[in-house]
Amino acid sequence: MTVQKNTARLDASPIRLVIHGGAGTIKRSKLKGEREQAVTQVLSESLTAGYAVLAMGGSSIDAVIAAIVVMEDSPLFNAGKGAVFSNAGRIELDASIMDGSRLMAGSVAAVTTIRNPIRAAYAVMMQSPHVMLMGQGAEAFAAEQGLEIVDPSYFYTQYRWNQLQKAIAQERVLLDHDVDPDTSQPEMGKKMDEKMDEKTDEKTDEKHGTVGAVALDRHGTLAAGTSTGGLTNKRFGRVGDSPIIGAGTYADNRSVAVSATGTGEMFIRTCAAFNTAAQVRLQHIPTTDAADNTLAEIAAIGGGGGLIVLDAKGNYAMRFNTRGMFRGTIGSDGIARVSIFA
Ligand code: ASP
């Protein structure tokens, strides 16, 4: 764990930011030295950016955007620059955001030219009567809103291109961090892991992922956001859980803010983010147990991944049923804590 101290105005009302950068088969043996340091550095910068907003009395939604933009702009994560390629050799980005005080939400899916999809999701929430815009329509809307539009080549990284070639050769659709959902199906998890060990070389086994953030501001408002390139070698306009409100993202001041990462299809089928929030609100289950229950449901249908969860009192959980999850948190004390492995 890496700890970094920030100076801030302290206040009685708690503030908290929790982030993730993807969950999966993140192996200590494969993520070492400079790479681990670089990822840790970006996670710390993301926490510091979001914290700056919260410490100044800013809103949780602005903190979520600030934190996610740092990770979208880094080539180390599967969001914005450095996102994964689809089978057609395109980078199609998904993102969503939600404000827990009003149940307001916005999202974009399969966009290819918006530099920061999380900003586009926010614009959809604030400036349109809709919740979800996709493809060219979403891009036209983002341009109209004055968001930064880039050539698709901006998102390109050689590493991701190589990853696609490998996935095509193996006829596989890859989660960024391939998952070993071991809780209820250890054999399957083990087999997948062995397969990964056999089939992936040092290069393709590096782990960088979908990003997300949940925040609580001084006014007691929760917000959540998630941004991703989805799965390597995805086809036919595939959209995962990340831009779907209730699956990849949810926020409700009466319960929790949630952002998910993992095998998107199973997160959609279990309504993972809403499912977690509903347990807290209706059954008064603590954040950690609610996240674990949802992950158990996901594992039961063969999926895996992680959830970050934060309630209006500042209680939070960073849970995953995989080998690791890039994650971090910062609260009123201004100390940024970053972890990667279980
Ligand atoms: N959940 C994302 C998706 O299925 C992938 C990830 O979290 O890495 O699109």
Coordinates of C-alpha atoms and ligand atoms in Angstrom, one line a residue:
M1 CA 0.0 0.0 0.0
T2 CA 1.3 3.5 -0.9
V3 CA 0.4 6.4 1.4
Q4 CA 0.6 10.0 0.4
K5 CA -0.3 13.0 2.7
N6 CA -2.2 16.0 1.4
T7 CA -2.8 19.2 3.3
A8 CA -6.4 20.3 3.6
R9 CA -8.9 22.2 5.5
L10 CA -10.5 19.9 8.0
D11 CA -14.2 20.0 8.6
A12 CA -16.7 18.1 10.7
S13 CA -18.7 16.7 7.8
P14 CA -16.9 13.7 6.3
I15 CA -15.6 13.7 2.8
R16 CA -14.5 10.6 1.0
L17 CA -13.4 9.5 -2.5
V18 CA -12.8 5.9 -3.5
I19 CA -11.5 4.9 -6.9
H20 CA -10.7 1.7 -8.9
G21 CA -8.7 1.1 -12.0
G22 CA -10.1 -2.4 -12.9
A23 CA -10.1 -5.8 -11.2
G24 CA -8.8 -9.2 -12.5
T25 CA -5.9 -11.6 -12.7
I26 CA -3.4 -9.0 -11.5
K27 CA -0.3 -11.0 -10.6
R28 CA 2.4 -9.7 -8.3
S29 CA 5.0 -11.6 -10.4
K30 CA 3.9 -9.8 -13.6
L31 CA 3.3 -6.3 -12.3
K32 CA 6.5 -5.2 -10.8
G33 CA 9.0 -2.3 -10.7
E34 CA 8.4 0.7 -12.9
R35 CA 4.9 -0.5 -14.1
E36 CA 3.6 -0.9 -10.6
Q37 CA 5.0 2.5 -9.6
A38 CA 3.5 4.2 -12.7
V39 CA 0.0 2.8 -12.0
T40 CA 0.3 3.7 -8.3
Q41 CA 1.4 7.2 -9.3
V42 CA -1.7 7.7 -11.5
L43 CA -4.0 6.4 -8.9
S44 CA -2.5 8.8 -6.4
E45 CA -2.9 11.7 -8.8
S46 CA -6.5 10.7 -9.4
L47 CA -7.2 10.7 -5.7
T48 CA -5.5 14.0 -5.2
A49 CA -7.5 15.6 -8.0
G50 CA -10.8 14.5 -6.6
Y51 CA -9.8 15.3 -3.1
A52 CA -8.9 18.9 -4.1
V53 CA -12.5 19.4 -5.2
L54 CA -14.0 17.8 -2.0
A55 CA -11.7 19.6 0.4
M56 CA -12.6 23.0 -1.1
G57 CA -16.3 22.2 -0.5
G58 CA -17.0 21.2 -4.1
S59 CA -19.5 18.6 -5.2
S60 CA -19.1 14.9 -5.2
I61 CA -20.0 14.8 -8.9
D62 CA -17.2 17.2 -9.7
A63 CA -14.8 15.1 -7.6
V64 CA -15.8 12.0 -9.5
I65 CA -15.2 13.7 -12.8
A66 CA -11.8 15.1 -11.7
A67 CA -10.7 11.7 -10.5
I68 CA -11.8 9.8 -13.6
V69 CA -10.4 12.3 -16.1
V70 CA -6.9 11.7 -14.7
M71 CA -7.3 8.0 -15.4
E72 CA -8.9 8.5 -18.8
D73 CA -5.9 10.7 -19.8
S74 CA -3.4 8.1 -18.7
P75 CA -2.5 5.4 -21.2
L76 CA -2.2 2.9 -18.4
F77 CA -5.9 2.2 -18.0
N78 CA -8.6 0.9 -20.2
A79 CA -10.5 4.2 -20.5
G80 CA -10.0 7.2 -22.7
K81 CA -6.4 7.2 -24.0
G82 CA -5.0 3.6 -23.9
A83 CA -8.4 1.9 -24.1
V84 CA -8.7 -1.5 -25.7
F85 CA -9.6 -2.3 -29.4
S86 CA -12.7 -3.9 -30.7
N87 CA -12.6 -6.7 -33.3
A88 CA -13.0 -4.1 -36.1
G89 CA -9.8 -2.3 -34.8
R90 CA -11.8 0.6 -33.3
I91 CA -11.8 2.0 -29.8
E92 CA -15.4 2.3 -28.6
L93 CA -15.7 4.0 -25.2
D94 CA -18.5 3.7 -22.6
A95 CA -19.0 5.9 -19.6
S96 CA -21.7 6.8 -17.0
I97 CA -22.2 9.1 -14.1
M98 CA -24.9 9.5 -11.4
D99 CA -25.8 12.1 -8.8
G100 CA -27.2 10.5 -5.6
S101 CA -29.1 13.6 -4.4
R102 CA -31.6 13.7 -7.3
L103 CA -31.2 10.3 -9.0
M104 CA -29.9 12.2 -12.0
A105 CA -27.8 10.2 -14.4
G106 CA -26.1 10.4 -17.8
S107 CA -24.2 8.0 -20.0
V108 CA -22.6 7.5 -23.4
A109 CA -21.9 4.3 -25.2
A110 CA -19.7 3.3 -28.1
V111 CA -18.2 6.7 -28.7
T112 CA -14.9 7.0 -30.7
T113 CA -14.0 10.7 -30.7
I114 CA -14.8 12.2 -27.3
R115 CA -11.5 12.7 -25.4
N116 CA -13.1 12.3 -21.9
P117 CA -16.3 10.2 -22.1
I118 CA -17.0 10.9 -18.4
R119 CA -17.5 14.6 -19.3
A120 CA -19.9 13.6 -22.0
A121 CA -21.9 11.5 -19.6
Y122 CA -22.1 14.5 -17.3
A123 CA -23.2 16.7 -20.2
V124 CA -26.0 14.2 -21.1
M125 CA -27.1 14.3 -17.4
M126 CA -27.1 18.1 -17.2
Q127 CA -27.9 19.4 -20.6
S128 CA -30.2 16.8 -22.2
P129 CA -33.5 15.4 -21.2
H130 CA -32.1 11.9 -21.7
V131 CA -30.0 9.5 -19.7
M132 CA -28.1 7.6 -22.4
L133 CA -26.8 8.6 -25.8
M134 CA -24.8 6.4 -28.1
G135 CA -22.4 6.4 -31.1
Q136 CA -22.5 9.3 -33.5
G137 CA -25.4 11.0 -31.9
A138 CA -23.6 11.2 -28.6
E139 CA -20.5 12.5 -30.4
A140 CA -22.5 15.2 -32.1
F141 CA -24.1 16.2 -28.8
A142 CA -20.7 16.3 -27.1
A143 CA -19.3 18.6 -29.8
E144 CA -22.4 20.8 -29.5
Q145 CA -21.6 21.0 -25.8
G146 CA -18.1 22.2 -26.5
L147 CA -16.4 19.1 -25.2
E148 CA -13.0 18.2 -26.6
I149 CA -13.3 16.1 -29.8
V150 CA -10.2 14.2 -30.9
D151 CA -9.2 12.0 -33.9
P152 CA -9.7 8.3 -32.9
S153 CA -5.9 7.9 -33.3
Y154 CA -5.5 9.9 -30.1
F155 CA -6.6 6.8 -28.1
Y156 CA -4.2 4.4 -29.9
T157 CA -1.4 2.6 -28.0
Q158 CA 0.8 0.0 -29.5
Y159 CA 0.4 -2.2 -26.5
R160 CA -3.4 -2.4 -27.0
W161 CA -3.0 -3.0 -30.7
N162 CA -0.7 -6.0 -30.0
Q163 CA -3.3 -7.2 -27.4
L164 CA -6.0 -7.2 -30.1
Q165 CA -3.8 -9.1 -32.6
K166 CA -3.2 -11.7 -30.0
A167 CA -6.9 -12.0 -29.0
I168 CA -7.9 -12.3 -32.7
A169 CA -5.3 -15.1 -33.2
Q170 CA -6.6 -16.9 -30.1
E171 CA -10.3 -16.2 -31.1
R172 CA -10.9 -14.8 -27.6
V173 CA -12.8 -11.8 -26.3
L174 CA -10.7 -10.5 -23.4
L175 CA -11.6 -8.8 -20.3
D176 CA -8.8 -6.3 -19.7
H177 CA -7.7 -8.3 -16.7
D178 CA -8.9 -11.7 -17.4
V179 CA -10.9 -13.0 -14.5
D180 CA -10.7 -16.0 -12.3
P181 CA -14.1 -16.1 -10.6
D182 CA -13.1 -18.5 -7.9
T183 CA -15.6 -18.1 -5.1
S184 CA -18.3 -20.6 -6.2
Q185 CA -16.5 -22.3 -9.1
P186 CA -12.9 -22.9 -8.1
E187 CA -12.2 -25.4 -10.8
M188 CA -13.4 -23.0 -13.5
G189 CA -11.4 -20.2 -12.0
K190 CA -8.3 -22.4 -11.8
K191 CA -8.7 -23.6 -15.3
M192 CA -9.1 -20.1 -16.7
D193 CA -6.0 -19.1 -14.7
E194 CA -4.0 -22.0 -16.0
K195 CA -5.1 -21.2 -19.5
M196 CA -4.1 -17.6 -19.0
D197 CA -0.7 -18.6 -17.7
E198 CA -0.2 -20.8 -20.8
K199 CA -1.5 -18.5 -23.3
T200 CA -0.4 -15.1 -22.2
D201 CA 3.2 -13.8 -22.5
E202 CA 4.7 -11.2 -20.3
K203 CA 3.4 -8.4 -22.5
T204 CA -0.3 -9.3 -22.8
D205 CA -0.5 -10.2 -19.1
E206 CA 0.1 -6.6 -18.0
K207 CA -2.9 -5.3 -16.2
H208 CA -4.7 -2.0 -16.7
G209 CA -8.4 -1.5 -16.6
T210 CA -11.7 0.1 -16.5
V211 CA -11.8 3.1 -14.1
G212 CA -14.4 4.3 -11.7
A213 CA -14.9 6.6 -8.7
V214 CA -17.5 7.2 -5.9
A215 CA -17.5 10.3 -3.7
L216 CA -19.2 11.9 -0.7
D217 CA -19.1 15.7 -0.4
R218 CA -19.5 18.0 2.6
H219 CA -23.2 18.4 1.8
G220 CA -23.7 14.7 2.2
T221 CA -24.3 14.0 -1.5
L222 CA -23.0 10.8 -3.1
A223 CA -21.9 10.4 -6.7
A224 CA -20.6 7.6 -8.9
G225 CA -19.0 7.3 -12.3
T226 CA -17.4 4.6 -14.5
S227 CA -15.5 4.8 -17.8
T228 CA -14.1 2.0 -20.0
G229 CA -13.1 0.8 -23.4
G230 CA -14.9 -2.5 -22.6
L231 CA -13.5 -5.8 -23.8
T232 CA -10.6 -6.5 -26.2
N233 CA -11.9 -8.0 -29.5
K234 CA -15.5 -7.2 -28.7
R235 CA -17.8 -7.4 -31.7
F236 CA -21.1 -6.2 -33.2
G237 CA -21.4 -3.0 -31.2
R238 CA -21.1 -4.8 -27.8
V239 CA -21.8 -2.6 -24.9
G240 CA -21.0 -3.7 -21.3
D241 CA -22.2 -2.7 -17.9
S242 CA -20.2 0.4 -17.4
P243 CA -22.6 2.9 -19.2
I244 CA -25.7 1.2 -17.8
I245 CA -27.2 2.9 -14.8
G246 CA -27.9 0.2 -12.2
A247 CA -25.4 -2.3 -13.6
G248 CA -22.0 -0.5 -13.7
T249 CA -22.9 2.7 -11.9
Y250 CA -25.4 3.8 -9.3
A251 CA -25.8 6.5 -6.6
D252 CA -28.5 7.2 -4.2
N253 CA -28.1 9.4 -1.1
R254 CA -30.4 7.0 0.8
S255 CA -28.1 4.1 0.3
V256 CA -24.7 4.2 -1.5
A257 CA -22.7 5.1 -4.6
V258 CA -21.3 2.2 -6.5
S259 CA -18.9 1.7 -9.5
A260 CA -18.2 -1.7 -10.9
T261 CA -15.5 -3.5 -12.9
G262 CA -15.4 -7.0 -14.3
T263 CA -17.2 -9.3 -16.7
G264 CA -19.8 -6.8 -17.9
E265 CA -22.4 -9.2 -19.1
M266 CA -22.8 -10.8 -15.6
F267 CA -22.9 -7.3 -14.0
I268 CA -25.8 -6.4 -16.3
R269 CA -27.6 -9.7 -15.5
T270 CA -27.4 -9.1 -11.8
C271 CA -28.0 -5.4 -11.9
A272 CA -24.9 -5.3 -9.8
A273 CA -24.7 -1.6 -8.8
F274 CA -28.4 -1.2 -8.1
N275 CA -28.5 -4.6 -6.4
T276 CA -25.8 -3.5 -4.0
A277 CA -27.6 -0.2 -3.3
A278 CA -30.9 -2.0 -2.8
Q279 CA -29.4 -4.3 -0.1
V280 CA -28.1 -1.3 1.8
R281 CA -31.3 0.7 1.5
L282 CA -34.0 -2.0 2.0
Q283 CA -32.2 -4.6 4.1
H284 CA -29.8 -2.3 6.0
I285 CA -26.9 -4.5 5.0
P286 CA -23.4 -2.9 5.6
T287 CA -21.5 -1.8 2.4
T288 CA -18.9 -4.6 2.6
D289 CA -21.5 -7.4 3.0
A290 CA -23.7 -5.9 0.3
A291 CA -20.8 -5.8 -2.2
D292 CA -19.8 -9.4 -1.3
N293 CA -23.4 -10.6 -1.8
T294 CA -23.5 -9.1 -5.2
L295 CA -20.1 -10.5 -6.2
A296 CA -21.3 -13.9 -5.0
E297 CA -24.3 -13.7 -7.3
I298 CA -22.0 -12.7 -10.1
A299 CA -19.6 -15.6 -9.4
A300 CA -22.5 -18.0 -9.3
I301 CA -23.2 -17.2 -13.0
G302 CA -19.5 -17.5 -13.9
G303 CA -18.5 -13.8 -13.7
G304 CA -15.9 -11.9 -11.7
G305 CA -14.7 -8.5 -10.9
G306 CA -15.0 -5.8 -8.2
L307 CA -17.1 -3.1 -6.7
I308 CA -16.4 0.1 -4.9
V309 CA -19.2 1.2 -2.6
L310 CA -19.6 4.3 -0.4
D311 CA -22.4 5.4 1.9
A312 CA -23.5 8.8 3.0
K313 CA -21.7 8.5 6.4
G314 CA -18.4 7.8 4.7
N315 CA -18.4 4.0 5.2
Y316 CA -16.9 2.4 2.2
A317 CA -15.9 -1.0 0.7
M318 CA -13.5 -2.0 -2.1
R319 CA -14.3 -5.6 -2.8
F320 CA -13.3 -8.0 -5.5
N321 CA -13.3 -11.8 -6.2
T322 CA -10.3 -11.7 -8.4
R323 CA -6.6 -11.7 -7.7
G324 CA -6.4 -8.0 -7.5
M325 CA -8.0 -4.6 -8.1
F326 CA -6.3 -1.3 -8.7
R327 CA -7.9 0.8 -6.0
G328 CA -7.5 3.7 -3.7
T329 CA -9.2 6.0 -1.2
I330 CA -8.8 9.4 0.5
G331 CA -10.9 11.0 3.2
S332 CA -11.0 14.0 5.5
D333 CA -7.5 13.4 6.7
G334 CA -6.1 13.9 3.2
I335 CA -4.1 10.7 3.2
A336 CA -4.3 8.9 -0.1
R337 CA -4.1 5.1 0.2
V338 CA -3.5 3.0 -2.9
S339 CA -3.5 -0.8 -3.2
I340 CA -3.4 -3.3 -6.0
F341 CA -3.3 -6.9 -4.7
A342 CA -5.7 -8.8 -2.5
Ligands
ASP1 N1 -17.0 -4.1 -17.1 C1 -16.3 -3.7 -18.3 C2 -17.1 -4.2 -19.5 O1 -17.6 -5.3 -19.4 C3 -14.9 -4.2 -18.4 C4 -14.0 -4.0 -17.2 O2 -14.5 -3.7 -16.1 O3 -12.8 -4.2 -17.3 O4 -17.2 -3.5 -20.5

